[in-house]
């Protein structure tokens, strides 16, 4: 029987066993060390394989690999009485399959080692026996580079079509010497644009301002109306430099970051810290004693119908979770009756100090009031981190926070000086989070028309923002403000009730662009109302970077490209041309060169 010589390798799957490289026959699963002669002799005798692989010219002159496939019950035979189906893949089809497979792996955040797995290889062999999937090296090199370039072209195309763009940036550092800053361009879809590795000496306001100005110039300053950053001092110091270079752009802080600082300031108050220590002592005492822990669990189970509830567990705060204190307070309050019964039970030996705490009504009152205050702030942070959070909701949210904190402080564990400190922290938080453009967004959102929440100073600052953007967009300022007057008075286009009820079913920016596009104010309003209030999109990207780094031995450049492809592929709508058969596009250049085993 003729021999395959160099073609023998494609009939075997490489693997590492006991530190040695082995090769398993794709037909009978017998394993060999790397020896082409023995492997060829095996193929000559293999019962599952008795027909030669061959190379035959394809219709376009390129070579195509033909692989004999055993006639399993689920595969058709070549002839009614034959044993094998001959499959072949030409170079163009191989390249297109590699491209599609790579894209699927990137979009689903699948490990790049997927194609090295024997079970996936067998699966591909069943689907297309002659197809040889790309290696991990190919997926992390030229395939990734080509897909990154293709996706970046789509990103730039999406940015070019957008009428309003916001630059979002946030940084974090795991070690003192260096950090990473993520830059996102929201169209309003938050598309990952780039990230920058920084060192301590370069992580300055000037460096960040120059980076932001470069991105603004690359994207096009005409359509950028805002820059949103986290609350790092370097970021805040860069705002003035950006606004000086581009007077129509408003630099604002992440609302969620500002409110989280308020949460941290409240937890840092001495009275709440003392309450936390007492609460943690109770939790540790019960959790570390098996009899008490089991008794608490059983008693809670009988009180709670839903036995799958996590309310039967006492929680300790963790350093990695900033909501740990609130979770601990919640778990204690949910188990209050069981804990108090345990304290007086003659069958349980509870330490006197712990018993005194559990029977102290002031402890439980302080726990409840502090929980309510912190819960209010946590809810506000969670609301702002939602993907549908809007800039116009920031003003109203702070009005509610101020009202509820003011009403709750008198009954809390906080003393006079501490209450003043909390209110001062709230003032700083509001100063950081609420800028003139927030007031303008509030006034332009049809859901808030007629509500008297803004101060006179805020209203005047909103007028300035609207006038400034009118000049930037080459609109007649008088006509824009006249349109704003009719909108506020519900006259003209806004006279009927139907147009106001419609704003409950679409976003405010869509409402302005769709129903009010004939008004001079429409372009200004729709642009402002597309600005996101937080850097939440950057926060969501952090986990992508951490997960990607787990893939091992990828350079920083490769990690950035992989994250960019993963994130943006799932945000950009795929075009129909991506799925057109490659063989039918005679003039299309093959952008992916197959690199297989």
Coordinates of C-alpha atoms in Angstrom, one line a residue:
X1 CA 0.0 0.0 0.0
X2 CA 1.3 3.5 -0.8
X3 CA 2.5 5.6 2.1
X4 CA 1.6 9.1 3.1
X5 CA 5.0 10.1 4.4
X6 CA 4.8 13.8 5.6
X7 CA 1.0 13.7 5.5
X8 CA 0.9 11.2 8.4
X9 CA 0.8 14.0 11.0
X10 CA -2.7 15.2 10.2
X11 CA -4.1 11.7 11.1
X12 CA -2.8 11.9 14.7
X13 CA -3.7 14.3 17.6
X14 CA -0.8 15.5 19.7
X15 CA -1.0 15.5 23.5
X16 CA 1.2 15.6 26.5
X17 CA 1.3 12.5 28.7
X18 CA 3.6 12.1 31.7
X19 CA 5.6 15.0 30.4
X20 CA 6.1 13.4 27.0
X21 CA 4.7 14.4 23.7
X22 CA 2.4 11.6 22.3
X23 CA 0.3 11.3 19.2
X24 CA -3.1 9.5 19.2
X25 CA -4.6 8.0 16.0
X26 CA -7.8 9.9 15.0
X27 CA -9.4 6.6 13.9
X28 CA -8.7 4.0 16.6
X29 CA -7.2 6.1 19.4
X30 CA -4.0 4.2 19.7
X31 CA -1.1 6.3 21.0
X32 CA 2.5 6.6 19.8
X33 CA 5.5 8.6 20.6
X34 CA 6.8 10.9 17.9
X35 CA 7.9 8.5 15.2
X36 CA 6.7 9.0 11.7
X37 CA 7.8 5.6 10.5
X38 CA 5.9 3.7 13.2
X39 CA 2.9 6.0 12.8
X40 CA 2.8 5.4 9.1
X41 CA 3.1 1.6 9.6
X42 CA 0.2 1.9 12.0
X43 CA -1.9 3.7 9.4
X44 CA -1.1 0.9 6.8
X45 CA -2.5 -1.7 9.2
X46 CA -5.3 0.3 11.0
X47 CA -8.6 -1.3 10.4
X48 CA -10.4 2.0 10.7
X49 CA -8.3 3.5 8.1
X50 CA -7.5 1.8 4.8
X51 CA -7.8 4.5 2.1
X52 CA -5.0 6.9 1.3
X53 CA -5.1 10.7 2.0
X54 CA -4.3 12.5 -1.2
X55 CA -3.8 16.0 -2.6
X56 CA -6.0 17.0 -5.5
X57 CA -6.2 20.4 -7.2
X58 CA -9.2 22.5 -6.4
X59 CA -11.3 24.4 -9.0
X60 CA -9.3 27.5 -8.5
X61 CA -6.0 25.7 -8.9
X62 CA -5.2 25.6 -5.2
X63 CA -4.5 22.3 -3.5
X64 CA -7.1 20.7 -1.3
X65 CA -6.7 18.1 1.4
X66 CA -8.7 15.0 1.1
X67 CA -9.3 12.9 4.2
X68 CA -10.9 9.4 4.2
X69 CA -13.6 9.2 6.9
X70 CA -14.7 5.9 8.6
X71 CA -18.3 5.1 7.7
X72 CA -19.8 5.4 11.2
X73 CA -23.6 5.0 11.5
X74 CA -24.1 8.8 11.6
X75 CA -22.0 9.5 8.5
X76 CA -23.0 8.8 4.9
X77 CA -21.0 6.4 2.8
X78 CA -19.3 7.4 -0.4
X79 CA -21.1 4.6 -2.3
X80 CA -23.9 2.2 -1.3
X81 CA -21.4 -0.5 -0.5
X82 CA -18.4 1.7 0.3
X83 CA -16.7 2.3 3.6
X84 CA -15.5 5.9 3.4
X85 CA -16.6 9.4 2.5
X86 CA -13.8 11.5 1.0
X87 CA -13.8 15.0 2.5
X88 CA -11.6 17.9 1.3
X89 CA -10.8 21.5 2.3
X90 CA -9.1 23.9 0.0
X91 CA -6.9 26.7 1.2
X92 CA -9.5 29.4 0.9
X93 CA -12.1 27.4 2.8
X94 CA -9.6 26.5 5.5
X95 CA -8.8 30.2 5.9
X96 CA -12.4 31.2 6.1
X97 CA -13.2 28.5 8.6
X98 CA -10.2 29.6 10.8
X99 CA -11.6 33.2 10.7
X100 CA -15.1 32.2 11.7
X101 CA -13.8 29.9 14.5
X102 CA -11.5 32.5 15.8
X103 CA -14.2 35.1 15.9
X104 CA -16.5 32.7 17.8
X105 CA -13.8 32.0 20.4
X106 CA -13.1 35.7 20.9
X107 CA -16.7 36.7 21.1
X108 CA -17.6 34.1 23.7
X109 CA -14.4 34.6 25.8
X110 CA -13.5 31.0 25.2
X111 CA -10.0 29.8 26.1
X112 CA -7.5 30.0 23.3
X113 CA -6.5 26.4 24.1
X114 CA -9.9 25.2 23.0
X115 CA -8.7 23.9 19.7
X116 CA -5.9 21.9 21.5
X117 CA -8.5 19.9 23.4
X118 CA -9.0 16.3 22.1
X119 CA -12.7 16.4 22.4
X120 CA -13.1 19.6 20.5
X121 CA -10.8 18.1 17.8
X122 CA -13.0 15.0 17.5
X123 CA -16.0 17.3 17.3
X124 CA -14.5 19.3 14.4
X125 CA -13.5 16.0 12.8
X126 CA -17.1 14.8 12.8
X127 CA -18.3 18.1 11.3
X128 CA -15.6 18.4 8.7
X129 CA -13.0 15.6 8.8
X130 CA -10.5 17.4 6.5
X131 CA -10.6 20.7 8.5
X132 CA -7.7 21.2 10.8
X133 CA -8.5 23.9 13.4
X134 CA -5.9 26.6 14.2
X135 CA -3.5 26.2 17.0
X136 CA -3.4 28.4 20.2
X137 CA -0.4 30.2 18.7
X138 CA -2.4 31.1 15.6
X139 CA -5.4 32.3 17.7
X140 CA -3.1 34.5 19.7
X141 CA -1.1 35.9 16.8
X142 CA -2.1 36.6 13.2
X143 CA -5.7 35.6 13.6
X144 CA -6.1 37.9 16.5
X145 CA -4.3 40.7 14.8
X146 CA -6.6 40.4 11.7
X147 CA -9.8 40.2 13.7
X148 CA -8.7 43.2 15.9
X149 CA -8.1 45.3 12.8
X150 CA -11.5 44.3 11.3
X151 CA -13.3 45.1 14.5
X152 CA -11.5 48.4 15.0
X153 CA -12.6 49.4 11.5
X154 CA -16.2 48.7 12.6
X155 CA -15.6 50.7 15.8
X156 CA -14.4 53.7 13.8
X157 CA -17.3 53.3 11.4
X158 CA -19.8 53.3 14.3
X159 CA -18.1 56.4 15.8
X160 CA -18.3 58.2 12.4
X161 CA -22.0 57.6 12.2
X162 CA -22.7 58.8 15.8
X163 CA -24.1 62.3 16.3
X164 CA -23.0 62.5 19.9
X165 CA -19.9 60.9 21.5
X166 CA -18.7 60.7 25.1
X167 CA -15.2 59.8 26.2
X168 CA -15.2 57.6 29.4
X169 CA -12.0 56.8 31.2
X170 CA -11.2 55.1 34.5
X171 CA -7.9 53.8 36.0
X172 CA -6.9 51.3 38.5
X173 CA -3.7 50.0 40.0
X174 CA -2.9 46.7 41.6
X175 CA 0.7 47.6 42.4
X176 CA 2.0 51.0 43.6
X177 CA 4.4 51.4 40.7
X178 CA 2.0 51.1 37.7
X179 CA -1.6 51.0 36.7
X180 CA -4.0 50.9 33.7
X181 CA -6.3 53.5 32.3
X182 CA -9.2 52.3 30.2
X183 CA -10.7 54.6 27.5
X184 CA -14.2 54.0 26.1
X185 CA -16.0 55.9 23.4
X186 CA -19.7 55.9 23.9
X187 CA -21.9 56.4 20.8
X188 CA -23.9 55.9 23.2
X189 CA -22.9 52.2 22.9
X190 CA -19.8 52.0 25.1
X191 CA -17.1 50.8 22.6
X192 CA -13.7 49.9 24.0
X193 CA -11.2 52.3 22.4
X194 CA -7.8 51.7 24.1
X195 CA -6.0 51.3 27.4
X196 CA -2.7 52.8 28.7
X197 CA -0.2 51.3 31.0
X198 CA 1.2 53.9 33.3
X199 CA 4.0 54.3 35.8
X200 CA 4.0 56.4 38.9
X201 CA 6.0 59.2 37.2
X202 CA 3.7 59.4 34.2
X203 CA 0.4 58.9 36.0
X204 CA -0.1 62.7 36.3
X205 CA -3.0 65.1 35.4
X206 CA -0.9 66.4 32.5
X207 CA -0.4 62.9 31.1
X208 CA -4.1 62.0 31.4
X209 CA -5.1 65.4 29.9
X210 CA -2.9 64.9 26.9
X211 CA -4.2 61.3 26.4
X212 CA -7.8 62.6 26.5
X213 CA -7.0 65.5 24.1
X214 CA -5.4 63.0 21.7
X215 CA -8.4 60.8 21.7
X216 CA -10.8 63.7 21.3
X217 CA -8.8 64.9 18.2
X218 CA -8.7 61.3 16.8
X219 CA -12.4 60.8 17.2
X220 CA -13.3 64.4 16.2
X221 CA -14.1 67.2 18.7
X222 CA -17.1 68.4 16.8
X223 CA -19.3 65.5 18.0
X224 CA -17.8 65.1 21.5
X225 CA -19.8 66.9 24.3
X226 CA -18.5 65.4 27.5
X227 CA -15.7 63.5 29.2
X228 CA -16.6 61.3 32.2
X229 CA -13.8 60.1 34.6
X230 CA -13.5 58.5 37.9
X231 CA -12.7 60.4 41.1
X232 CA -8.9 60.0 41.1
X233 CA -7.2 63.4 41.9
X234 CA -5.2 63.2 38.7
X235 CA -8.4 62.7 36.7
X236 CA -10.1 65.7 38.3
X237 CA -7.1 67.8 37.8
X238 CA -7.1 67.0 34.1
X239 CA -10.7 68.4 33.7
X240 CA -9.6 72.0 33.5
X241 CA -7.0 71.3 30.8
X242 CA -9.5 69.4 28.6
X243 CA -12.2 72.1 29.0
X244 CA -9.6 74.9 28.2
X245 CA -8.6 73.1 25.0
X246 CA -12.3 72.3 24.0
X247 CA -14.6 74.9 25.6
X248 CA -17.8 73.1 24.4
X249 CA -16.8 69.9 26.3
X250 CA -18.0 69.3 29.9
X251 CA -15.7 67.2 32.1
X252 CA -17.7 65.5 34.8
X253 CA -17.1 62.9 37.5
X254 CA -18.5 59.4 37.8
X255 CA -21.7 59.6 39.9
X256 CA -21.3 56.1 41.3
X257 CA -17.7 56.9 42.4
X258 CA -18.8 60.1 44.2
X259 CA -21.7 58.3 46.1
X260 CA -19.4 55.4 47.0
X261 CA -17.1 57.9 48.7
X262 CA -20.1 59.2 50.7
X263 CA -20.7 55.6 51.8
X264 CA -17.1 55.2 52.8
X265 CA -17.1 58.4 54.8
X266 CA -20.2 57.3 56.6
X267 CA -18.8 53.9 57.5
X268 CA -15.6 55.7 58.8
X269 CA -17.5 57.6 61.4
X270 CA -16.4 56.5 65.0
X271 CA -19.9 55.6 66.1
X272 CA -20.5 53.3 63.1
X273 CA -17.1 51.8 63.4
X274 CA -17.8 51.0 67.1
X275 CA -21.1 49.5 66.0
X276 CA -19.3 47.4 63.4
X277 CA -16.9 46.1 65.9
X278 CA -19.7 44.9 68.2
X279 CA -21.6 43.4 65.3
X280 CA -18.5 41.6 64.0
X281 CA -17.8 40.1 67.5
X282 CA -21.3 38.6 67.6
X283 CA -21.0 37.2 64.1
X284 CA -17.6 35.6 64.7
X285 CA -18.7 34.2 68.1
X286 CA -21.7 32.4 66.6
X287 CA -19.9 31.2 63.5
X288 CA -16.9 29.9 65.3
X289 CA -18.9 27.7 67.7
X290 CA -20.4 24.7 65.9
X291 CA -23.3 24.2 68.3
X292 CA -24.4 27.9 68.1
X293 CA -23.9 28.0 64.3
X294 CA -26.0 24.9 63.8
X295 CA -28.7 26.0 66.3
X296 CA -28.9 29.4 64.5
X297 CA -29.3 27.7 61.2
X298 CA -32.0 25.4 62.4
X299 CA -34.0 28.1 64.1
X300 CA -33.8 30.4 61.2
X301 CA -34.9 27.6 58.8
X302 CA -38.1 27.1 60.9
X303 CA -38.8 30.8 60.7
X304 CA -38.2 31.2 57.0
X305 CA -40.4 29.2 54.6
X306 CA -38.0 29.5 51.7
X307 CA -35.3 27.1 52.9
X308 CA -33.1 28.1 49.9
X309 CA -32.8 31.7 51.3
X310 CA -29.3 32.9 52.3
X311 CA -30.8 34.6 55.3
X312 CA -29.8 31.7 57.5
X313 CA -26.1 32.7 57.2
X314 CA -24.3 35.3 59.3
X315 CA -22.0 37.3 57.1
X316 CA -18.6 38.8 57.9
X317 CA -17.3 41.9 56.0
X318 CA -14.5 41.3 53.5
X319 CA -11.7 43.6 52.4
X320 CA -12.6 43.0 48.7
X321 CA -16.3 43.9 49.1
X322 CA -17.0 47.5 50.0
X323 CA -20.6 46.5 50.9
X324 CA -19.4 44.0 53.5
X325 CA -20.5 46.1 56.4
X326 CA -24.0 46.5 55.0
X327 CA -24.3 42.8 54.3
X328 CA -23.2 42.0 57.9
X329 CA -25.8 44.4 59.3
X330 CA -28.5 42.8 57.1
X331 CA -27.7 39.3 58.2
X332 CA -27.8 40.2 61.9
X333 CA -31.2 42.0 61.5
X334 CA -32.6 39.1 59.6
X335 CA -31.6 36.7 62.3
X336 CA -32.3 39.1 65.2
X337 CA -35.2 37.0 66.8
X338 CA -33.2 33.7 66.6
X339 CA -30.1 35.4 68.1
X340 CA -32.0 36.9 71.0
X341 CA -33.7 33.6 71.8
X342 CA -30.3 31.9 71.7
X343 CA -29.0 34.5 74.2
X344 CA -31.6 33.5 76.9
X345 CA -31.7 29.8 76.1
X346 CA -30.6 27.7 79.2
X347 CA -29.5 24.9 76.9
X348 CA -26.9 27.2 75.2
X349 CA -23.8 28.5 76.9
X350 CA -23.4 32.0 75.5
X351 CA -20.6 34.3 76.8
X352 CA -21.9 37.1 79.0
X353 CA -20.6 39.9 76.8
X354 CA -22.2 38.5 73.7
X355 CA -25.4 37.9 75.6
X356 CA -25.4 41.5 76.8
X357 CA -25.0 42.8 73.2
X358 CA -27.8 40.6 71.9
X359 CA -30.1 41.8 74.7
X360 CA -29.1 45.5 74.2
X361 CA -32.0 47.3 72.5
X362 CA -29.7 50.3 71.7
X363 CA -27.5 47.9 69.7
X364 CA -30.3 46.7 67.6
X365 CA -31.8 50.2 67.1
X366 CA -28.4 51.5 66.0
X367 CA -28.0 48.5 63.7
X368 CA -31.3 49.2 62.1
X369 CA -30.9 53.0 61.6
X370 CA -27.3 52.6 60.3
X371 CA -28.5 49.8 58.0
X372 CA -31.2 52.0 56.5
X373 CA -28.8 54.9 55.9
X374 CA -26.2 52.7 54.2
X375 CA -28.8 50.8 52.3
X376 CA -30.2 54.1 50.8
X377 CA -26.7 55.0 49.6
X378 CA -26.0 51.5 48.2
X379 CA -29.2 51.6 46.3
X380 CA -28.2 54.9 44.7
X381 CA -24.8 53.4 43.7
X382 CA -26.5 50.3 42.2
X383 CA -29.0 52.5 40.3
X384 CA -26.2 54.7 38.8
X385 CA -24.2 51.6 37.8
X386 CA -27.1 50.3 35.7
X387 CA -26.6 50.4 31.9
X388 CA -29.8 52.4 31.5
X389 CA -28.8 55.1 34.1
X390 CA -29.2 58.6 32.6
X391 CA -27.5 61.9 33.3
X392 CA -30.9 63.6 34.0
X393 CA -31.5 61.3 36.9
X394 CA -28.5 62.5 38.9
X395 CA -30.1 65.8 40.1
X396 CA -33.3 64.1 41.3
X397 CA -31.4 61.3 43.0
X398 CA -29.3 63.7 45.1
X399 CA -32.5 65.6 46.1
X400 CA -33.8 62.3 47.5
X401 CA -30.5 61.3 49.2
X402 CA -30.3 64.7 50.9
X403 CA -33.9 64.5 52.1
X404 CA -33.7 60.9 53.5
X405 CA -30.3 61.4 55.1
X406 CA -31.5 64.6 56.8
X407 CA -34.6 62.8 58.1
X408 CA -32.7 59.8 59.3
X409 CA -29.6 61.3 61.0
X410 CA -31.5 62.4 64.2
X411 CA -32.4 58.8 65.0
X412 CA -29.1 57.3 64.1
X413 CA -26.0 56.4 66.2
X414 CA -24.2 59.4 64.8
X415 CA -23.5 62.2 67.2
X416 CA -23.7 66.0 66.5
X417 CA -20.1 66.3 65.1
X418 CA -20.5 63.1 63.1
X419 CA -23.8 64.2 61.6
X420 CA -22.1 67.5 60.4
X421 CA -19.3 65.4 59.0
X422 CA -21.7 63.3 57.0
X423 CA -23.6 66.3 55.7
X424 CA -20.2 67.9 54.7
X425 CA -19.3 64.7 52.8
X426 CA -22.7 64.8 51.1
X427 CA -22.0 68.4 50.0
X428 CA -18.6 67.4 48.6
X429 CA -20.2 64.4 46.8
X430 CA -22.9 66.6 45.2
X431 CA -20.3 69.2 44.2
X432 CA -18.3 66.4 42.5
X433 CA -21.2 64.7 40.8
X434 CA -23.6 67.5 39.8
X435 CA -22.4 70.0 37.2
X436 CA -24.2 72.5 34.9
X437 CA -24.6 69.8 32.2
X438 CA -26.5 67.6 34.7
X439 CA -28.9 70.5 35.3
X440 CA -29.3 71.0 31.6
X441 CA -30.1 67.3 31.1
X442 CA -32.6 67.4 33.9
X443 CA -34.4 70.4 32.4
X444 CA -34.4 68.8 28.9
X445 CA -35.7 65.4 30.0
X446 CA -39.4 65.4 29.2
X447 CA -40.0 63.1 32.3
X448 CA -39.0 66.0 34.6
X449 CA -40.8 68.9 33.0
X450 CA -42.7 70.9 35.5
X451 CA -40.7 69.7 38.5
X452 CA -39.2 72.4 40.7
X453 CA -35.9 70.8 42.0
X454 CA -33.2 73.0 40.6
X455 CA -32.0 76.2 42.3
X456 CA -31.8 79.5 40.5
X457 CA -28.1 79.1 40.1
X458 CA -28.4 75.7 38.6
X459 CA -31.1 76.9 36.1
X460 CA -28.8 79.8 35.0
X461 CA -25.9 77.3 34.5
X462 CA -28.1 75.0 32.4
X463 CA -29.0 78.0 30.2
X464 CA -25.3 78.6 29.7
X465 CA -24.6 75.0 28.7
X466 CA -27.5 75.1 26.1
X467 CA -26.3 78.4 24.7
X468 CA -22.7 77.2 24.5
X469 CA -23.6 74.0 22.6
X470 CA -25.9 76.0 20.3
X471 CA -22.9 78.0 19.2
X472 CA -20.8 74.9 18.9
X473 CA -23.4 73.3 16.6
X474 CA -23.8 76.5 14.5
X475 CA -27.4 76.9 15.6
X476 CA -29.2 80.2 16.2
X477 CA -29.1 80.7 19.9
X478 CA -32.3 82.8 20.0
X479 CA -34.2 80.1 18.1
X480 CA -32.9 77.4 20.4
X481 CA -33.8 79.2 23.6
X482 CA -37.2 80.1 22.1
X483 CA -37.8 76.4 21.4
X484 CA -36.7 75.6 25.0
X485 CA -39.3 78.1 26.2
X486 CA -42.1 76.4 24.3
X487 CA -41.0 73.1 25.5
X488 CA -41.0 74.2 29.2
X489 CA -44.4 75.9 28.8
X490 CA -45.8 72.9 26.8
X491 CA -46.8 75.0 23.9
X492 CA -46.6 74.6 20.1
X493 CA -45.5 71.1 19.3
X494 CA -45.8 70.1 22.9
X495 CA -49.4 71.2 23.4
X496 CA -51.0 67.8 23.2
X497 CA -51.0 65.1 25.9
X498 CA -50.0 62.3 23.6
X499 CA -46.5 63.6 23.0
X500 CA -45.9 63.7 26.8
X501 CA -47.2 60.2 27.4
X502 CA -44.8 58.9 24.7
X503 CA -41.7 59.9 26.6
X504 CA -42.5 57.0 29.1
X505 CA -41.8 54.4 26.4
X506 CA -38.6 55.6 24.8
X507 CA -35.3 57.2 26.0
X508 CA -35.2 60.9 26.2
X509 CA -32.7 61.3 23.4
X510 CA -34.8 59.1 21.1
X511 CA -37.8 61.2 22.0
X512 CA -36.1 64.4 21.0
X513 CA -34.6 62.9 17.8
X514 CA -37.8 61.0 16.8
X515 CA -40.7 63.3 17.7
X516 CA -39.1 66.7 18.1
X517 CA -36.5 66.7 15.3
X518 CA -38.1 69.8 13.7
X519 CA -37.4 71.9 16.7
X520 CA -34.1 73.9 16.9
X521 CA -33.5 72.6 20.4
X522 CA -33.6 68.9 19.3
X523 CA -29.9 68.6 18.4
X524 CA -28.7 70.1 21.7
X525 CA -31.2 68.1 23.8
X526 CA -30.5 64.7 22.1
X527 CA -26.8 65.2 22.5
X528 CA -26.8 66.1 26.2
X529 CA -29.3 63.3 27.0
X530 CA -27.0 60.6 25.5
X531 CA -24.2 61.3 28.0
X532 CA -23.7 58.5 30.5
X533 CA -23.5 59.5 34.2
X534 CA -20.8 57.1 35.3
X535 CA -17.7 55.2 34.2
X536 CA -19.6 51.9 34.7
X537 CA -18.6 50.7 31.3
X538 CA -15.0 50.8 32.3
X539 CA -15.7 49.0 35.6
X540 CA -17.3 46.2 33.6
X541 CA -14.2 45.9 31.5
X542 CA -12.0 45.2 34.4
X543 CA -13.2 41.7 34.9
X544 CA -12.6 41.1 31.1
X545 CA -8.9 42.1 31.6
X546 CA -8.5 39.9 34.7
X547 CA -10.1 36.9 33.0
X548 CA -8.0 37.3 29.8
X549 CA -4.8 37.5 31.8
X550 CA -5.6 34.1 33.2
X551 CA -5.0 32.7 29.7
X552 CA -1.3 33.0 30.5
X553 CA 1.8 34.2 28.6
X554 CA 0.0 36.8 26.6
X555 CA 1.7 40.2 26.2
X556 CA 0.0 43.4 27.3
X557 CA -0.6 44.2 23.7
X558 CA -2.3 40.9 23.0
X559 CA -4.4 41.2 26.1
X560 CA -5.7 44.6 25.0
X561 CA -6.5 43.3 21.5
X562 CA -8.3 40.2 22.8
X563 CA -10.4 42.3 25.2
X564 CA -11.2 44.8 22.5
X565 CA -12.3 42.1 20.2
X566 CA -14.3 40.3 22.9
X567 CA -16.1 43.4 24.1
X568 CA -16.7 45.2 20.8
X569 CA -17.8 42.0 18.9
X570 CA -20.7 41.7 21.3
X571 CA -21.7 45.4 21.1
X572 CA -21.5 45.9 17.3
X573 CA -24.2 44.3 15.3
X574 CA -22.7 41.8 12.8
X575 CA -23.2 42.6 9.1
X576 CA -24.6 40.1 6.7
X577 CA -21.4 40.1 4.7
X578 CA -19.6 38.4 7.6
X579 CA -21.5 35.2 6.8
X580 CA -21.2 35.2 3.0
X581 CA -19.3 32.0 1.8
X582 CA -15.7 32.9 1.2
X583 CA -15.6 30.7 -2.0
X584 CA -18.2 32.9 -3.7
X585 CA -16.1 36.1 -3.3
X586 CA -13.6 35.6 -6.1
X587 CA -12.1 39.0 -5.7
X588 CA -11.9 39.1 -2.0
X589 CA -8.4 38.9 -0.6
X590 CA -7.8 36.2 2.0
X591 CA -7.1 38.2 5.2
X592 CA -6.5 35.2 7.4
X593 CA -3.6 32.9 6.4
X594 CA -4.1 29.5 8.0
X595 CA -1.6 28.4 10.5
X596 CA -2.3 24.8 11.5
X597 CA -0.5 21.8 12.9

